[in-house]
């Protein structure tokens, strides 16, 4: 042990964030193990490293016995004659510290210390990575695509650690290349026999929620609250927002000027469509908003059964349901209600589904409303055909 060792430990401390004291303790432990391997016993052995010089001493604490005939274990006992060579005041029954000095042992200890240091560095690095990324669980991190593993799984460089993006956590429509920078949601950080494993996702709904928190100041500071989110990764997401400030329009704040804010999120999700709707404590109104872009004639929501009956204009039934049922499916997930959607004509013909029984239904909506939803239908149909 010498000055070179101290310099090496200082480098480890600065570059790898491993405290010198941790390494000193590991080296002391390695010397103790080397002694144990050499003599088969180390219960009475002490190892000390001078933190200033790097010099070390190994000594055995031995019991002083009177004569050679009294020595039953030379590893733990010493004769009075030999003990006085170390300490002139030693007497029978005392203990003395017998320093150990052997060139052969020195070589063994040095080799063992090197192995222990290497192992300790690895353990400390793994521990530091786990500690760092444990705090990032359930959060978004940015990484770089490094390589493809086992076919379609992807290794993501997260800086001093690698994230594992499994095929089932990838959006089917997304295609990545090596060196692409992407944002991922940290699902889980755990230790394994091969080191830290950081599982990440591109499909989790929380990824979208946290992108809103990153991009939109009003969401980050709590002025606008995300109440619910439903996602079919790669295709469409519905997100319900609410403003805690009556002067702030929650939908407008999320959309931004000319759609700039939501477009930034849309770009990060590589074209995934995002419907931003206003949350409402009135469950019926919330369901109506969730079925946007379709207009709704009326809604009846049963809070206990979590079932809702919804009637839409005859020519908006397909819009309300959406392609392959997606709009209705996402609305149901967003609101937590099972939604039965019917056109006006279907509702009038359905057994046990009498429109006039439900509050808020007007059998003869006026021409102004007719023109309003016709105009809205033309706009939303253009959007839906883009899908």
mmCIF file of C-alpha atoms in Angstrom:
data_model
loop_
_atom_site.group_PDB
_atom_site.id
_atom_site.type_symbol
_atom_site.label_atom_id
_atom_site.label_comp_id
_atom_site.label_asym_id
_atom_site.label_seq_id
_atom_site.Cartn_x
_atom_site.Cartn_y
_atom_site.Cartn_z
ATOM 1 C CA UNK A 1 0.000 0.000 0.000
ATOM 2 C CA UNK A 2 1.462 3.359 -0.900
ATOM 3 C CA UNK A 3 0.998 6.767 -2.457
ATOM 4 C CA UNK A 4 -0.069 5.280 -5.800
ATOM 5 C CA UNK A 5 -2.943 3.500 -4.059
ATOM 6 C CA UNK A 6 -4.111 6.710 -2.425
ATOM 7 C CA UNK A 7 -4.050 8.505 -5.778
ATOM 8 C CA UNK A 8 -6.029 5.686 -7.388
ATOM 9 C CA UNK A 9 -8.660 5.832 -4.657
ATOM 10 C CA UNK A 10 -8.955 9.595 -5.070
ATOM 11 C CA UNK A 11 -9.597 9.114 -8.798
ATOM 12 C CA UNK A 12 -12.293 6.532 -8.068
ATOM 13 C CA UNK A 13 -13.878 8.918 -5.605
ATOM 14 C CA UNK A 14 -13.977 11.805 -8.100
ATOM 15 C CA UNK A 15 -14.809 9.974 -11.310
ATOM 16 C CA UNK A 16 -17.030 7.162 -10.041
ATOM 17 C CA UNK A 17 -18.426 8.774 -6.924
ATOM 18 C CA UNK A 18 -17.148 5.943 -4.695
ATOM 19 C CA UNK A 19 -16.000 7.245 -1.251
ATOM 20 C CA UNK A 20 -12.383 6.427 -0.332
ATOM 21 C CA UNK A 21 -13.499 5.128 3.038
ATOM 22 C CA UNK A 22 -15.646 2.496 1.304
ATOM 23 C CA UNK A 23 -12.584 1.323 -0.638
ATOM 24 C CA UNK A 24 -10.350 1.334 2.462
ATOM 25 C CA UNK A 25 -12.853 -0.877 4.258
ATOM 26 C CA UNK A 26 -13.023 -3.197 1.239
ATOM 27 C CA UNK A 27 -9.223 -3.527 1.143
ATOM 28 C CA UNK A 28 -9.062 -4.213 4.881
ATOM 29 C CA UNK A 29 -11.690 -6.892 4.398
ATOM 30 C CA UNK A 30 -9.710 -8.400 1.510
ATOM 31 C CA UNK A 31 -6.528 -8.603 3.620
ATOM 32 C CA UNK A 32 -8.468 -10.249 6.406
ATOM 33 C CA UNK A 33 -9.824 -12.833 3.961
ATOM 34 C CA UNK A 34 -6.349 -13.432 2.552
ATOM 35 C CA UNK A 35 -5.038 -14.092 6.077
ATOM 36 C CA UNK A 36 -7.926 -16.461 6.738
ATOM 37 C CA UNK A 37 -7.193 -18.335 3.507
ATOM 38 C CA UNK A 38 -3.509 -18.517 4.416
ATOM 39 C CA UNK A 39 -3.917 -19.730 8.008
ATOM 40 C CA UNK A 40 -7.467 -21.043 8.107
ATOM 41 C CA UNK A 41 -8.444 -18.693 10.916
ATOM 42 C CA UNK A 42 -8.774 -14.941 11.326
ATOM 43 C CA UNK A 43 -11.048 -14.443 14.336
ATOM 44 C CA UNK A 44 -8.214 -12.853 16.302
ATOM 45 C CA UNK A 45 -6.728 -10.858 13.419
ATOM 46 C CA UNK A 46 -6.933 -7.088 12.934
ATOM 47 C CA UNK A 47 -6.145 -5.113 9.779
ATOM 48 C CA UNK A 48 -5.395 -1.399 9.803
ATOM 49 C CA UNK A 49 -4.647 0.901 6.865
ATOM 50 C CA UNK A 50 -3.203 4.323 7.454
ATOM 51 C CA UNK A 51 -5.579 6.715 5.624
ATOM 52 C CA UNK A 52 -2.781 9.266 5.179
ATOM 53 C CA UNK A 53 0.087 7.088 3.914
ATOM 54 C CA UNK A 54 -1.665 4.007 2.568
ATOM 55 C CA UNK A 55 0.576 1.732 4.639
ATOM 56 C CA UNK A 56 -1.057 -1.246 6.260
ATOM 57 C CA UNK A 57 -0.374 -3.547 9.185
ATOM 58 C CA UNK A 58 -1.858 -6.926 9.996
ATOM 59 C CA UNK A 59 -1.561 -8.259 13.495
ATOM 60 C CA UNK A 60 -2.944 -11.156 15.458
ATOM 61 C CA UNK A 61 -4.143 -10.648 19.003
ATOM 62 C CA UNK A 62 -2.570 -13.589 20.895
ATOM 63 C CA UNK A 63 -2.982 -14.829 24.428
ATOM 64 C CA UNK A 64 0.219 -15.121 26.475
ATOM 65 C CA UNK A 65 0.804 -18.594 27.909
ATOM 66 C CA UNK A 66 3.695 -19.726 30.124
ATOM 67 C CA UNK A 67 5.601 -22.305 28.073
ATOM 68 C CA UNK A 68 5.624 -24.147 24.749
ATOM 69 C CA UNK A 69 3.799 -27.027 26.423
ATOM 70 C CA UNK A 70 0.898 -24.658 27.184
ATOM 71 C CA UNK A 71 0.441 -23.610 23.523
ATOM 72 C CA UNK A 72 -2.553 -25.499 22.137
ATOM 73 C CA UNK A 73 -3.130 -23.158 19.148
ATOM 74 C CA UNK A 74 -0.104 -21.242 17.790
ATOM 75 C CA UNK A 75 -2.409 -19.010 15.740
ATOM 76 C CA UNK A 76 -4.062 -17.582 18.850
ATOM 77 C CA UNK A 77 -1.444 -18.189 21.573
ATOM 78 C CA UNK A 78 2.148 -17.120 22.268
ATOM 79 C CA UNK A 79 4.684 -18.088 24.932
ATOM 80 C CA UNK A 80 5.660 -15.645 27.623
ATOM 81 C CA UNK A 81 9.261 -15.588 26.372
ATOM 82 C CA UNK A 82 8.205 -14.601 22.849
ATOM 83 C CA UNK A 83 5.618 -12.137 24.157
ATOM 84 C CA UNK A 84 8.290 -10.232 26.111
ATOM 85 C CA UNK A 85 10.200 -9.669 22.866
ATOM 86 C CA UNK A 86 7.173 -7.652 21.741
ATOM 87 C CA UNK A 87 6.194 -6.118 25.055
ATOM 88 C CA UNK A 88 8.609 -6.285 27.999
ATOM 89 C CA UNK A 89 5.717 -5.806 30.430
ATOM 90 C CA UNK A 90 3.782 -8.786 29.103
ATOM 91 C CA UNK A 91 2.783 -11.449 31.610
ATOM 92 C CA UNK A 92 0.890 -14.722 31.521
ATOM 93 C CA UNK A 93 -2.797 -14.209 30.695
ATOM 94 C CA UNK A 94 -2.218 -10.900 28.838
ATOM 95 C CA UNK A 95 -2.725 -10.388 25.108
ATOM 96 C CA UNK A 96 -0.148 -8.975 22.710
ATOM 97 C CA UNK A 97 -0.388 -7.782 19.114
ATOM 98 C CA UNK A 98 1.805 -9.903 16.895
ATOM 99 C CA UNK A 99 2.427 -8.236 13.540
ATOM 100 C CA UNK A 100 2.430 -10.459 10.511
ATOM 101 C CA UNK A 101 5.084 -9.965 7.846
ATOM 102 C CA UNK A 102 5.539 -12.375 4.983
ATOM 103 C CA UNK A 103 6.626 -11.750 1.404
ATOM 104 C CA UNK A 104 4.559 -14.672 0.189
ATOM 105 C CA UNK A 105 1.522 -13.401 2.039
ATOM 106 C CA UNK A 106 2.175 -9.899 0.711
ATOM 107 C CA UNK A 107 1.873 -11.134 -2.873
ATOM 108 C CA UNK A 108 -1.284 -13.091 -2.043
ATOM 109 C CA UNK A 109 -2.771 -10.100 -0.233
ATOM 110 C CA UNK A 110 -1.974 -7.723 -3.089
ATOM 111 C CA UNK A 111 -3.644 -9.989 -5.621
ATOM 112 C CA UNK A 112 -6.638 -10.520 -3.382
ATOM 113 C CA UNK A 113 -6.936 -6.802 -2.699
ATOM 114 C CA UNK A 114 -6.958 -6.059 -6.431
ATOM 115 C CA UNK A 115 -9.802 -8.507 -6.986
ATOM 116 C CA UNK A 116 -11.771 -7.154 -4.064
ATOM 117 C CA UNK A 117 -11.301 -3.572 -5.214
ATOM 118 C CA UNK A 118 -12.507 -4.464 -8.705
ATOM 119 C CA UNK A 119 -15.544 -6.255 -7.274
ATOM 120 C CA UNK A 120 -16.259 -3.437 -4.829
ATOM 121 C CA UNK A 121 -16.084 -0.835 -7.588
ATOM 122 C CA UNK A 122 -18.597 -2.859 -9.590
ATOM 123 C CA UNK A 123 -20.897 -3.244 -6.603
ATOM 124 C CA UNK A 124 -20.697 0.436 -5.698
ATOM 125 C CA UNK A 125 -21.348 1.507 -9.279
ATOM 126 C CA UNK A 126 -24.373 -0.789 -9.451
ATOM 127 C CA UNK A 127 -25.588 0.516 -6.103
ATOM 128 C CA UNK A 128 -25.162 4.130 -7.250
ATOM 129 C CA UNK A 129 -27.064 3.444 -10.477
ATOM 130 C CA UNK A 130 -29.928 1.759 -8.653
ATOM 131 C CA UNK A 131 -30.106 4.580 -6.122
ATOM 132 C CA UNK A 132 -30.082 7.235 -8.842
ATOM 133 C CA UNK A 133 -32.701 5.625 -11.050
ATOM 134 C CA UNK A 134 -34.926 4.450 -8.184
ATOM 135 C CA UNK A 135 -35.699 8.129 -7.738
ATOM 136 C CA UNK A 136 -36.675 8.257 -11.420
ATOM 137 C CA UNK A 137 -39.165 5.380 -11.275
ATOM 138 C CA UNK A 138 -42.560 6.453 -12.662
ATOM 139 C CA UNK A 139 -40.903 9.434 -14.361
ATOM 140 C CA UNK A 140 -39.687 10.352 -17.843
ATOM 141 C CA UNK A 141 -36.023 10.232 -18.820
ATOM 142 C CA UNK A 142 -34.295 10.964 -22.113
ATOM 143 C CA UNK A 143 -31.985 8.416 -23.677
ATOM 144 C CA UNK A 144 -30.233 7.397 -26.882
ATOM 145 C CA UNK A 145 -30.941 4.220 -28.827
ATOM 146 C CA UNK A 146 -27.737 2.192 -28.635
ATOM 147 C CA UNK A 147 -28.480 -1.258 -30.017
ATOM 148 C CA UNK A 148 -31.142 -3.867 -30.655
ATOM 149 C CA UNK A 149 -31.185 -6.852 -28.304
ATOM 150 C CA UNK A 150 -32.589 -10.263 -29.121
ATOM 151 C CA UNK A 151 -34.403 -9.055 -32.186
ATOM 152 C CA UNK A 152 -36.742 -6.160 -31.429
ATOM 153 C CA UNK A 153 -35.861 -5.267 -27.844
ATOM 154 C CA UNK A 154 -33.914 -2.016 -27.576
ATOM 155 C CA UNK A 155 -31.070 -0.950 -25.288
ATOM 156 C CA UNK A 156 -31.332 2.738 -24.376
ATOM 157 C CA UNK A 157 -28.286 4.668 -23.136
ATOM 158 C CA UNK A 158 -29.513 6.689 -20.150
ATOM 159 C CA UNK A 159 -26.088 7.977 -19.106
ATOM 160 C CA UNK A 160 -24.052 5.678 -16.809
ATOM 161 C CA UNK A 161 -26.831 3.115 -17.208
ATOM 162 C CA UNK A 162 -28.807 1.293 -19.868
ATOM 163 C CA UNK A 163 -32.569 1.103 -20.107
ATOM 164 C CA UNK A 164 -34.317 -1.955 -21.500
ATOM 165 C CA UNK A 165 -37.197 -1.197 -23.863
ATOM 166 C CA UNK A 166 -38.946 -4.523 -24.394
ATOM 167 C CA UNK A 167 -40.861 -5.188 -27.590
ATOM 168 C CA UNK A 168 -44.193 -5.239 -25.734
ATOM 169 C CA UNK A 169 -43.472 -1.757 -24.320
ATOM 170 C CA UNK A 170 -42.879 -0.302 -27.776
ATOM 171 C CA UNK A 171 -45.464 1.429 -29.949
ATOM 172 C CA UNK A 172 -46.019 -0.842 -32.983
ATOM 173 C CA UNK A 173 -45.977 2.075 -35.414
ATOM 174 C CA UNK A 174 -42.711 3.566 -34.146
ATOM 175 C CA UNK A 175 -39.411 2.752 -35.811
ATOM 176 C CA UNK A 176 -36.129 3.729 -34.202
ATOM 177 C CA UNK A 177 -32.559 3.858 -35.450
ATOM 178 C CA UNK A 178 -29.301 3.712 -33.521
ATOM 179 C CA UNK A 179 -28.453 7.156 -32.049
ATOM 180 C CA UNK A 180 -32.101 8.336 -32.046
ATOM 181 C CA UNK A 181 -32.880 10.425 -28.944
ATOM 182 C CA UNK A 182 -36.156 9.402 -27.310
ATOM 183 C CA UNK A 183 -38.070 9.948 -24.101
ATOM 184 C CA UNK A 184 -39.153 6.906 -22.141
ATOM 185 C CA UNK A 185 -41.165 6.206 -19.000
ATOM 186 C CA UNK A 186 -39.243 4.368 -16.264
ATOM 187 C CA UNK A 187 -41.359 1.382 -15.240
ATOM 188 C CA UNK A 188 -39.065 -0.359 -12.778
ATOM 189 C CA UNK A 189 -35.500 -0.342 -11.496
ATOM 190 C CA UNK A 190 -34.206 -3.561 -9.984
ATOM 191 C CA UNK A 191 -30.964 -5.359 -9.253
ATOM 192 C CA UNK A 192 -30.155 -8.601 -11.025
ATOM 193 C CA UNK A 193 -27.286 -11.064 -11.247
ATOM 194 C CA UNK A 194 -26.067 -9.166 -14.315
ATOM 195 C CA UNK A 195 -26.322 -5.769 -12.660
ATOM 196 C CA UNK A 196 -28.975 -3.025 -12.566
ATOM 197 C CA UNK A 197 -31.952 -3.515 -14.905
ATOM 198 C CA UNK A 198 -33.981 -0.446 -15.825
ATOM 199 C CA UNK A 199 -37.203 -1.347 -17.618
ATOM 200 C CA UNK A 200 -38.708 1.496 -19.640
ATOM 201 C CA UNK A 201 -41.825 2.027 -21.753
ATOM 202 C CA UNK A 202 -43.121 4.043 -24.688
ATOM 203 C CA UNK A 203 -46.717 2.800 -24.387
ATOM 204 C CA UNK A 204 -47.608 3.725 -20.792
ATOM 205 C CA UNK A 205 -50.354 6.392 -20.449
ATOM 206 C CA UNK A 206 -48.264 8.200 -17.828
ATOM 207 C CA UNK A 207 -45.727 8.972 -20.556
ATOM 208 C CA UNK A 208 -48.293 11.259 -22.196
ATOM 209 C CA UNK A 209 -49.297 12.805 -18.880
ATOM 210 C CA UNK A 210 -45.706 13.655 -18.008
ATOM 211 C CA UNK A 211 -45.034 15.073 -21.451
ATOM 212 C CA UNK A 212 -47.863 17.509 -20.741
ATOM 213 C CA UNK A 213 -46.217 18.380 -17.426
ATOM 214 C CA UNK A 214 -42.911 19.028 -19.207
ATOM 215 C CA UNK A 215 -44.321 21.074 -22.073
ATOM 216 C CA UNK A 216 -47.142 23.035 -20.431
ATOM 217 C CA UNK A 217 -46.364 25.447 -17.618
ATOM 218 C CA UNK A 218 -49.933 25.546 -16.343
ATOM 219 C CA UNK A 219 -49.911 21.765 -15.895
ATOM 220 C CA UNK A 220 -46.478 21.814 -14.245
ATOM 221 C CA UNK A 221 -47.512 24.450 -11.677
ATOM 222 C CA UNK A 222 -50.878 22.823 -10.951
ATOM 223 C CA UNK A 223 -53.097 25.514 -12.458
ATOM 224 C CA UNK A 224 -54.362 22.959 -14.968
ATOM 225 C CA UNK A 225 -54.933 19.476 -13.588
ATOM 226 C CA UNK A 226 -54.961 16.266 -15.612
ATOM 227 C CA UNK A 227 -57.941 14.359 -14.246
ATOM 228 C CA UNK A 228 -57.937 11.268 -16.462
ATOM 229 C CA UNK A 229 -56.176 9.772 -19.446
ATOM 230 C CA UNK A 230 -56.944 6.926 -21.840
ATOM 231 C CA UNK A 231 -54.469 5.816 -24.456
ATOM 232 C CA UNK A 232 -54.141 3.451 -27.377
ATOM 233 C CA UNK A 233 -50.439 3.909 -27.967
ATOM 234 C CA UNK A 234 -49.463 4.949 -31.465
ATOM 235 C CA UNK A 235 -53.004 5.790 -32.492
ATOM 236 C CA UNK A 236 -54.949 8.111 -30.170
ATOM 237 C CA UNK A 237 -55.040 9.435 -26.635
ATOM 238 C CA UNK A 238 -57.876 11.183 -24.826
ATOM 239 C CA UNK A 239 -56.903 13.360 -21.902
ATOM 240 C CA UNK A 240 -59.308 15.151 -19.558
ATOM 241 C CA UNK A 241 -58.158 18.431 -18.028
ATOM 242 C CA UNK A 242 -59.559 20.838 -15.462
ATOM 243 C CA UNK A 243 -58.544 24.351 -14.441
ATOM 244 C CA UNK A 244 -58.205 25.375 -10.811
ATOM 245 C CA UNK A 245 -58.251 28.985 -11.975
ATOM 246 C CA UNK A 246 -61.545 30.210 -13.504
ATOM 247 C CA UNK A 247 -59.578 32.647 -15.666
ATOM 248 C CA UNK A 248 -57.570 29.874 -17.340
ATOM 249 C CA UNK A 249 -59.100 27.774 -20.094
ATOM 250 C CA UNK A 250 -57.665 24.281 -19.491
ATOM 251 C CA UNK A 251 -58.101 23.035 -23.040
ATOM 252 C CA UNK A 252 -56.728 26.234 -24.561
ATOM 253 C CA UNK A 253 -53.717 26.175 -22.249
ATOM 254 C CA UNK A 254 -52.874 22.636 -23.342
ATOM 255 C CA UNK A 255 -53.439 23.254 -27.037
ATOM 256 C CA UNK A 256 -51.433 26.473 -27.134
ATOM 257 C CA UNK A 257 -51.258 29.163 -29.801
ATOM 258 C CA UNK A 258 -52.024 27.548 -33.151
ATOM 259 C CA UNK A 259 -51.671 24.159 -31.479
ATOM 260 C CA UNK A 260 -47.963 24.719 -30.745
ATOM 261 C CA UNK A 261 -47.974 23.062 -27.319
ATOM 262 C CA UNK A 262 -49.917 19.945 -28.147
ATOM 263 C CA UNK A 263 -48.043 19.634 -31.454
ATOM 264 C CA UNK A 264 -44.740 19.413 -29.561
ATOM 265 C CA UNK A 265 -46.133 16.469 -27.611
ATOM 266 C CA UNK A 266 -47.585 14.990 -30.771
ATOM 267 C CA UNK A 267 -44.145 15.166 -32.400
ATOM 268 C CA UNK A 268 -42.508 13.369 -29.466
ATOM 269 C CA UNK A 269 -45.150 10.636 -29.810
ATOM 270 C CA UNK A 270 -44.423 10.479 -33.537
ATOM 271 C CA UNK A 271 -47.848 11.510 -34.788
ATOM 272 C CA UNK A 272 -50.125 9.970 -32.157
ATOM 273 C CA UNK A 273 -53.393 11.975 -32.128
ATOM 274 C CA UNK A 274 -54.352 13.643 -28.873
ATOM 275 C CA UNK A 275 -57.906 14.699 -27.945
ATOM 276 C CA UNK A 276 -57.914 17.227 -25.107
ATOM 277 C CA UNK A 277 -61.304 17.479 -23.455
ATOM 278 C CA UNK A 278 -62.571 19.368 -20.414
ATOM 279 C CA UNK A 279 -63.275 17.312 -17.324
ATOM 280 C CA UNK A 280 -66.579 17.991 -15.550
ATOM 281 C CA UNK A 281 -67.785 16.851 -12.136
ATOM 282 C CA UNK A 282 -71.163 16.291 -13.750
ATOM 283 C CA UNK A 283 -70.724 12.749 -15.045
ATOM 284 C CA UNK A 284 -73.184 13.206 -17.895
ATOM 285 C CA UNK A 285 -71.399 16.293 -19.199
ATOM 286 C CA UNK A 286 -68.035 14.600 -18.774
ATOM 287 C CA UNK A 287 -69.208 11.679 -20.900
ATOM 288 C CA UNK A 288 -70.488 14.069 -23.562
ATOM 289 C CA UNK A 289 -67.136 15.828 -23.642
ATOM 290 C CA UNK A 290 -65.316 12.493 -23.781
ATOM 291 C CA UNK A 291 -67.236 11.489 -26.933
ATOM 292 C CA UNK A 292 -65.919 14.549 -28.760
ATOM 293 C CA UNK A 293 -65.708 15.257 -31.693
ATOM 294 C CA UNK A 294 -69.261 13.884 -31.893
ATOM 295 C CA UNK A 295 -72.189 15.983 -30.635
ATOM 296 C CA UNK A 296 -74.556 14.441 -28.118
ATOM 297 C CA UNK A 297 -78.327 14.960 -27.946
ATOM 298 C CA UNK A 298 -78.530 13.775 -24.348
ATOM 299 C CA UNK A 299 -76.809 11.560 -21.819
ATOM 300 C CA UNK A 300 -78.135 9.591 -18.872
ATOM 301 C CA UNK A 301 -75.434 8.353 -16.488
ATOM 302 C CA UNK A 302 -76.086 5.957 -13.616
ATOM 303 C CA UNK A 303 -73.431 6.620 -10.978
ATOM 304 C CA UNK A 304 -74.071 3.391 -9.084
ATOM 305 C CA UNK A 305 -73.910 0.952 -11.992
ATOM 306 C CA UNK A 306 -71.369 3.056 -13.866
ATOM 307 C CA UNK A 307 -73.426 2.676 -17.024
ATOM 308 C CA UNK A 308 -74.507 5.445 -19.353
ATOM 309 C CA UNK A 309 -77.013 5.728 -22.196
ATOM 310 C CA UNK A 310 -76.065 8.253 -24.866
ATOM 311 C CA UNK A 311 -78.057 9.448 -27.851
ATOM 312 C CA UNK A 312 -76.404 11.203 -30.773
ATOM 313 C CA UNK A 313 -77.808 12.655 -34.005
ATOM 314 C CA UNK A 314 -78.517 9.988 -36.600
ATOM 315 C CA UNK A 315 -75.733 11.135 -38.900
ATOM 316 C CA UNK A 316 -73.108 11.212 -36.111
ATOM 317 C CA UNK A 317 -73.400 7.667 -34.789
ATOM 318 C CA UNK A 318 -70.327 6.450 -36.658
ATOM 319 C CA UNK A 319 -68.388 9.521 -35.530
ATOM 320 C CA UNK A 320 -69.303 8.906 -31.896
ATOM 321 C CA UNK A 321 -68.297 5.270 -32.105
ATOM 322 C CA UNK A 322 -65.169 5.995 -34.126
ATOM 323 C CA UNK A 323 -63.123 3.808 -36.429
ATOM 324 C CA UNK A 324 -63.196 0.235 -35.098
ATOM 325 C CA UNK A 325 -65.018 1.593 -32.037
ATOM 326 C CA UNK A 326 -61.985 3.538 -30.863
ATOM 327 C CA UNK A 327 -63.683 6.821 -29.916
ATOM 328 C CA UNK A 328 -66.315 5.087 -27.776
ATOM 329 C CA UNK A 329 -63.737 2.733 -26.293
ATOM 330 C CA UNK A 330 -61.407 5.545 -25.209
ATOM 331 C CA UNK A 331 -64.331 7.586 -23.864
ATOM 332 C CA UNK A 332 -65.386 4.614 -21.734
ATOM 333 C CA UNK A 333 -61.865 4.197 -20.322
ATOM 334 C CA UNK A 334 -61.540 7.913 -19.695
ATOM 335 C CA UNK A 335 -64.821 8.233 -17.783
ATOM 336 C CA UNK A 336 -64.975 4.792 -16.194
ATOM 337 C CA UNK A 337 -68.485 4.255 -17.570
ATOM 338 C CA UNK A 338 -69.872 1.545 -19.811
ATOM 339 C CA UNK A 339 -71.405 3.648 -22.575
ATOM 340 C CA UNK A 340 -74.345 2.527 -24.702
ATOM 341 C CA UNK A 341 -74.479 4.792 -27.759
ATOM 342 C CA UNK A 342 -77.533 4.971 -29.988
ATOM 343 C CA UNK A 343 -78.676 7.244 -32.770
ATOM 344 C CA UNK A 344 -81.972 9.076 -32.255
ATOM 345 C CA UNK A 345 -83.751 6.684 -34.582
ATOM 346 C CA UNK A 346 -82.336 3.639 -32.784
ATOM 347 C CA UNK A 347 -83.228 5.085 -29.393
ATOM 348 C CA UNK A 348 -86.847 5.678 -30.419
ATOM 349 C CA UNK A 349 -87.140 2.086 -31.625
ATOM 350 C CA UNK A 350 -85.267 0.475 -28.708
ATOM 351 C CA UNK A 351 -87.374 -1.393 -26.161
ATOM 352 C CA UNK A 352 -87.103 0.181 -22.734
ATOM 353 C CA UNK A 353 -85.161 3.118 -24.084
ATOM 354 C CA UNK A 354 -87.686 5.981 -24.172
ATOM 355 C CA UNK A 355 -86.028 9.309 -24.778
ATOM 356 C CA UNK A 356 -88.826 11.292 -23.170
ATOM 357 C CA UNK A 357 -88.135 9.512 -19.871
ATOM 358 C CA UNK A 358 -84.790 11.219 -19.542
ATOM 359 C CA UNK A 359 -84.316 14.716 -18.211
ATOM 360 C CA UNK A 360 -82.896 17.164 -20.693
ATOM 361 C CA UNK A 361 -84.222 15.481 -23.815
ATOM 362 C CA UNK A 362 -86.035 17.716 -26.268
ATOM 363 C CA UNK A 363 -87.761 15.801 -29.042
ATOM 364 C CA UNK A 364 -87.887 18.873 -31.228
ATOM 365 C CA UNK A 365 -84.490 20.541 -31.128
ATOM 366 C CA UNK A 366 -84.579 23.811 -33.074
ATOM 367 C CA UNK A 367 -83.070 24.676 -36.457
ATOM 368 C CA UNK A 368 -80.266 26.669 -34.850
ATOM 369 C CA UNK A 369 -79.026 23.510 -33.102
ATOM 370 C CA UNK A 370 -79.449 21.558 -36.341
ATOM 371 C CA UNK A 371 -77.178 23.988 -38.198
ATOM 372 C CA UNK A 372 -74.672 24.005 -35.332
ATOM 373 C CA UNK A 373 -74.116 20.275 -35.225
ATOM 374 C CA UNK A 374 -74.164 19.955 -39.015
ATOM 375 C CA UNK A 375 -71.345 22.502 -39.223
ATOM 376 C CA UNK A 376 -69.449 20.707 -36.441
ATOM 377 C CA UNK A 377 -69.966 17.382 -38.164
ATOM 378 C CA UNK A 378 -68.359 18.615 -41.379
ATOM 379 C CA UNK A 379 -65.277 19.762 -39.450
ATOM 380 C CA UNK A 380 -64.933 16.644 -37.332
ATOM 381 C CA UNK A 381 -65.547 14.318 -40.248
ATOM 382 C CA UNK A 382 -62.537 15.829 -41.976
ATOM 383 C CA UNK A 383 -60.497 15.055 -38.848
ATOM 384 C CA UNK A 384 -61.768 11.508 -38.602
ATOM 385 C CA UNK A 385 -61.067 10.704 -42.247
ATOM 386 C CA UNK A 386 -57.431 11.561 -41.579
ATOM 387 C CA UNK A 387 -57.282 8.613 -39.235
#
